[in-house]
Coordinates of C-alpha atoms in Angstrom, one line a residue:
Chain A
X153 CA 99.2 100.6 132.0
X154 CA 96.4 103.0 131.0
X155 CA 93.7 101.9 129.9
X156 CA 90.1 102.9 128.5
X157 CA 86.5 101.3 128.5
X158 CA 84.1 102.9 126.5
X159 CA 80.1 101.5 128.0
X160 CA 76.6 102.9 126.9
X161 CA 73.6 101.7 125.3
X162 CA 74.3 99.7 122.2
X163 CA 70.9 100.2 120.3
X164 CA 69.6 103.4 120.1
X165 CA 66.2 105.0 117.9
X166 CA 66.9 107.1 114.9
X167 CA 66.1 111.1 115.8
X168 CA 67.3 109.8 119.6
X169 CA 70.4 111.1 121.8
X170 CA 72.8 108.6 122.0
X171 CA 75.1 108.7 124.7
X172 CA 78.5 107.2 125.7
X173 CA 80.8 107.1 128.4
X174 CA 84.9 105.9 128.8
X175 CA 86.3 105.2 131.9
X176 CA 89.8 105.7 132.4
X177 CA 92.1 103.4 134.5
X178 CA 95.5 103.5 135.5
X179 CA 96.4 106.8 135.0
X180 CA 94.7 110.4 135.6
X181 CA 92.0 112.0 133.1
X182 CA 93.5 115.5 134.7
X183 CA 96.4 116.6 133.6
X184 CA 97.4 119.3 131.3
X185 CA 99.7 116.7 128.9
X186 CA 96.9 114.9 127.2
X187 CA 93.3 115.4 125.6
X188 CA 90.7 112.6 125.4
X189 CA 89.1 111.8 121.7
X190 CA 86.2 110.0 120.5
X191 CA 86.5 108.2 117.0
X192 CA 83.8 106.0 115.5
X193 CA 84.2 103.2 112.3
X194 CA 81.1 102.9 110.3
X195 CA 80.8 99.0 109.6
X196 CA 83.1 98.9 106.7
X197 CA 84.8 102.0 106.8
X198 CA 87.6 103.8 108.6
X199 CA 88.3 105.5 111.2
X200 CA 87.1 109.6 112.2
X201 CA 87.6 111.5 114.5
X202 CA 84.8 113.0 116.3
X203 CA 86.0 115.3 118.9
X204 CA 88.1 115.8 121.7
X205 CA 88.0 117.5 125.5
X206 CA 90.5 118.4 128.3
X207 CA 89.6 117.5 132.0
X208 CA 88.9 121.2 131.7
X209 CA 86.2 120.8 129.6
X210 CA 88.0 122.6 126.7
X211 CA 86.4 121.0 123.5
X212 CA 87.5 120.7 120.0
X213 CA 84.7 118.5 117.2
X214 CA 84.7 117.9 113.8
X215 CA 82.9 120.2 111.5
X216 CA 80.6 117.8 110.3
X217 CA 79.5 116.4 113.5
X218 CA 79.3 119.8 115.2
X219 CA 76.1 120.8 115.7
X220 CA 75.0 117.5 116.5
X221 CA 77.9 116.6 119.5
X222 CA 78.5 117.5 123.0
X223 CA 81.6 115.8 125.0
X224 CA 81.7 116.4 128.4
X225 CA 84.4 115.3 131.7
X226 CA 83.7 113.9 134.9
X227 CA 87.4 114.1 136.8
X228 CA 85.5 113.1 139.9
X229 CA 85.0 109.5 138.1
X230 CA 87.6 109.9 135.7
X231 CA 85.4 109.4 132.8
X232 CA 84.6 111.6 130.1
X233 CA 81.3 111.3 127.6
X234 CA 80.0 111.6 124.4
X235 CA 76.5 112.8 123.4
X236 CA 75.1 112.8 120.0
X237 CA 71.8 113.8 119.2
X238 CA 69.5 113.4 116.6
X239 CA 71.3 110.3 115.4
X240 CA 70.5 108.1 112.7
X241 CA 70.8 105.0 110.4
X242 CA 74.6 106.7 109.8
X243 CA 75.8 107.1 112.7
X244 CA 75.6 103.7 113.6
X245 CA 79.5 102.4 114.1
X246 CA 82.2 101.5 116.6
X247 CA 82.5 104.3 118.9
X248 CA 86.2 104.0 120.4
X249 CA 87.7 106.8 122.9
X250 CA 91.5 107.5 123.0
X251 CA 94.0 109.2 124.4
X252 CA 94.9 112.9 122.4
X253 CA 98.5 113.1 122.9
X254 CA 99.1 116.8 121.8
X255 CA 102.4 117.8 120.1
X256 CA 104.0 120.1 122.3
X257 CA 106.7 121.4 119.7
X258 CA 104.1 124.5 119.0
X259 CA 102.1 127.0 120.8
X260 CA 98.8 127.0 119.5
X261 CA 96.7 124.3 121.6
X262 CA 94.6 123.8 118.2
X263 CA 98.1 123.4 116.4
X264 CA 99.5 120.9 119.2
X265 CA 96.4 119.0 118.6
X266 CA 96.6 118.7 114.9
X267 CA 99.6 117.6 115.0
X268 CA 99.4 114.7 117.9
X269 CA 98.6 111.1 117.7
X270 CA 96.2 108.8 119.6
X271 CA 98.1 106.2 122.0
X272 CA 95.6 104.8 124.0
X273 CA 92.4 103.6 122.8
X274 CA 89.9 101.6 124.5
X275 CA 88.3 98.5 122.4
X276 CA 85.3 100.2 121.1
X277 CA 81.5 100.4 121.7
X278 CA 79.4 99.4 118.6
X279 CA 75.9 101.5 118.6
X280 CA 73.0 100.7 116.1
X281 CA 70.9 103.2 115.2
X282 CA 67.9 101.2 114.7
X283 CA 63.6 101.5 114.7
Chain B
X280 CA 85.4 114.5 105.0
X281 CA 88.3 113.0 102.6
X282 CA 90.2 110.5 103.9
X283 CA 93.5 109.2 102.7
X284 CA 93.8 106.4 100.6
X285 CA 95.4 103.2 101.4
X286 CA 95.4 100.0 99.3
X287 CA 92.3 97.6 100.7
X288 CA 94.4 94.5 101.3
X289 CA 98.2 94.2 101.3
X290 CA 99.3 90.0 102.0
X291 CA 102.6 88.1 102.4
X292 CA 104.1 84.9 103.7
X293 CA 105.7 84.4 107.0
X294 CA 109.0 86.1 107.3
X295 CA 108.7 88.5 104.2
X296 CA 108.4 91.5 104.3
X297 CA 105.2 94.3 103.0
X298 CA 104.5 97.5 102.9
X299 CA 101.5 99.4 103.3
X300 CA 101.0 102.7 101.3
X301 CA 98.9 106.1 102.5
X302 CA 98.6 108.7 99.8
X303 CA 97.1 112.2 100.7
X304 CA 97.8 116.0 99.6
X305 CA 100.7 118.9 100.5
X306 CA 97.6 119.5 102.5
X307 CA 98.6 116.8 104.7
X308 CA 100.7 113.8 104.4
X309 CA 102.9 116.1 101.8
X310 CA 103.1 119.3 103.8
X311 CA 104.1 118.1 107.2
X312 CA 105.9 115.3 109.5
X313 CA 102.8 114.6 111.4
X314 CA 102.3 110.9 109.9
X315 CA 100.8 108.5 112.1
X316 CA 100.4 104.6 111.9
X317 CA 97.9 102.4 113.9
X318 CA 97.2 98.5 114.2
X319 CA 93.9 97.2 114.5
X320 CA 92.8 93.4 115.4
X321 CA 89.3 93.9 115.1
X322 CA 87.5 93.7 119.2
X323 CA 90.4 95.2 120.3
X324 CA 91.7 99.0 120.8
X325 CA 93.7 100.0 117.9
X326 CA 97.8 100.4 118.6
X327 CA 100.2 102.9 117.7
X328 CA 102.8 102.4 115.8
X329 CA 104.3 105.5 114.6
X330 CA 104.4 109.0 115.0
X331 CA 105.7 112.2 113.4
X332 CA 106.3 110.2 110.3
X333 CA 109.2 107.8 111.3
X334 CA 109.1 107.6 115.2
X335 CA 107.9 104.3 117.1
X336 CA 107.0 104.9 120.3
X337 CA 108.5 102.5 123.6
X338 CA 107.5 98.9 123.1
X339 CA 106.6 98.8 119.1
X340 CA 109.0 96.3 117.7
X341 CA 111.6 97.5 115.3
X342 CA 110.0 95.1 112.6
X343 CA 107.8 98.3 112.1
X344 CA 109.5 101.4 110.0
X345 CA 107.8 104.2 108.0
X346 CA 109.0 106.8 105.4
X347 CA 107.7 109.3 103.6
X348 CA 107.9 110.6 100.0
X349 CA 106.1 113.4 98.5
X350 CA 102.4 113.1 99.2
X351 CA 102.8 109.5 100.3
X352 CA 103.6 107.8 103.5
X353 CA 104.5 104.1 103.8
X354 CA 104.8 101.6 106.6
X355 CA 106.8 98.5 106.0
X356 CA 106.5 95.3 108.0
X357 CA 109.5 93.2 107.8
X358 CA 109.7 89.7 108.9
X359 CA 105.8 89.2 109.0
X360 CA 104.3 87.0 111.5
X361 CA 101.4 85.7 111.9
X362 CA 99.9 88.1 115.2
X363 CA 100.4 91.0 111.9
X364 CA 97.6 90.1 110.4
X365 CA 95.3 93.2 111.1
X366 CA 93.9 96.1 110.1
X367 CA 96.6 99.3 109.3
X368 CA 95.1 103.1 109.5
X369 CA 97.2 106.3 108.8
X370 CA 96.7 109.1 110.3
X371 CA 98.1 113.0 109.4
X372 CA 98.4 116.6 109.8
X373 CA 96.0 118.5 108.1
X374 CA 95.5 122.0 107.2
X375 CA 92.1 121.4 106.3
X376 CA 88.6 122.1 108.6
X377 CA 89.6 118.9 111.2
X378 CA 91.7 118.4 113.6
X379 CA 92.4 114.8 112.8
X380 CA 92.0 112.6 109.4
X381 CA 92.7 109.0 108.9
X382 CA 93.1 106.7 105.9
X383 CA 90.4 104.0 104.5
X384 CA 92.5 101.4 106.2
X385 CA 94.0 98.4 104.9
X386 CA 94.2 94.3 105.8
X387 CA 96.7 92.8 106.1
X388 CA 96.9 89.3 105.6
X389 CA 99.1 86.7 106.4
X390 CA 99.0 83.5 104.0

């Protein structure tokens, strides 16, 4: 059964780099079928997606969030990390990472991606940005 | 970003059965089978249900079925349990600037 656990720092300065890390377990972080996603909740709020990287290092973010993220994959560890910088009172929230199952039904890896589904998440990380 | 919209809360007895609504755009939920379904007990990872609209994937019990209509998906829950009560997210397609949008959620409760 895979699974995920996100760890990290659970109280970080506004204008600070937060940074998070998920380790994956019982299964490989490299293989071509899958991508790996961070999505956060705001306490209150649903769910977004934040971006997601192959054990490549391929990346994909959300507008919004793009200047400010940076994912990264350690195959070595299986792990794969989230950085995002110049946080603050907003980006507190539960930070989960998942599993991107891609649809493979088109060619376009963007496409595949759009169209998938999350199937593995891990329980969540809740970071406070707080002075 | 915009999300899609789900009711807040959504309750029923033991045994009945609910449903859950998500309504988006022909951007999204209306344009293409890519409709997703997710259950949440909060401390815990959410679970997926559903995929590509009506698909559950191996190990979701068959008490859990979705359809679509027009700009709106549903997920039904029939013969409700108490381990049901949760948090329900949606999840679609979208032609828009993301790759992946999600609905506001909804509770479920179980009276």
């Amino acid at each position: 059964q895979l699974q995920l656990q996100e760890s990290g720092p659970g109280l970080v300065k506004p204008s600070e780099t937060m940074s998070l890390t998920c380790t994956v377990s019982g299964g490989s972080i490299s293989t071509d079928n899958y991508y790996w996603a961070w999505i956060r909740q705001p306490p209150g709020k649903g769910l977004e997606w934040i971006g997601s990287i192959s054990y490549t290092g391929t990346t994909y973010y959300t507008p919004s969030l793009k200047s400010r993220v940076t994912m990264s994959v350690a195959t070595s560890n299986n792990q794969f990390s989230l950085k995002l910088s110049s946080v603050t009172a907003a980006d507190t929230a539960v930070y989960h990472c998942a599993r991107h199952c891609p649809f493979k039904g088109v060619v376009n890896l963007r496409q595949q991606l759009a169209r998938g589904n999350f199937d593995y998440w891990g329980q969540g990380a809740l970071v406070t940005v707080s002075s | 970003q915009s999300a899609l919209t789900q009711p807040a809360s959504v309750s029923g007895s033991p045994g009945q059965s609910i449903t859950i609504s998500c309504t988006g755009t022909s951007s999204d939920v209306g344009g293409y089978n890519y409709v997703s379904w997710y259950q949440h007990h909060p401390g815990k990872g959410p679970k997926l249900l559903i995929y590509e609209v009506t698909n559950r994937p191996s190990g979701v019990s068959n008490r859990f079925s979705a359809s679509k209509s027009g700009n709106t998906a549903s997920l039904t829950i029939t013969g409700l349990q108490a381990e049901d009560e949760a948090d329900y997210y949606c999840g679609s397609y979208t032609t828009m600037y993301t790759i992946a949008v999600f609905g506001t959620g909804t509770k479920v409760t179980v009276l």
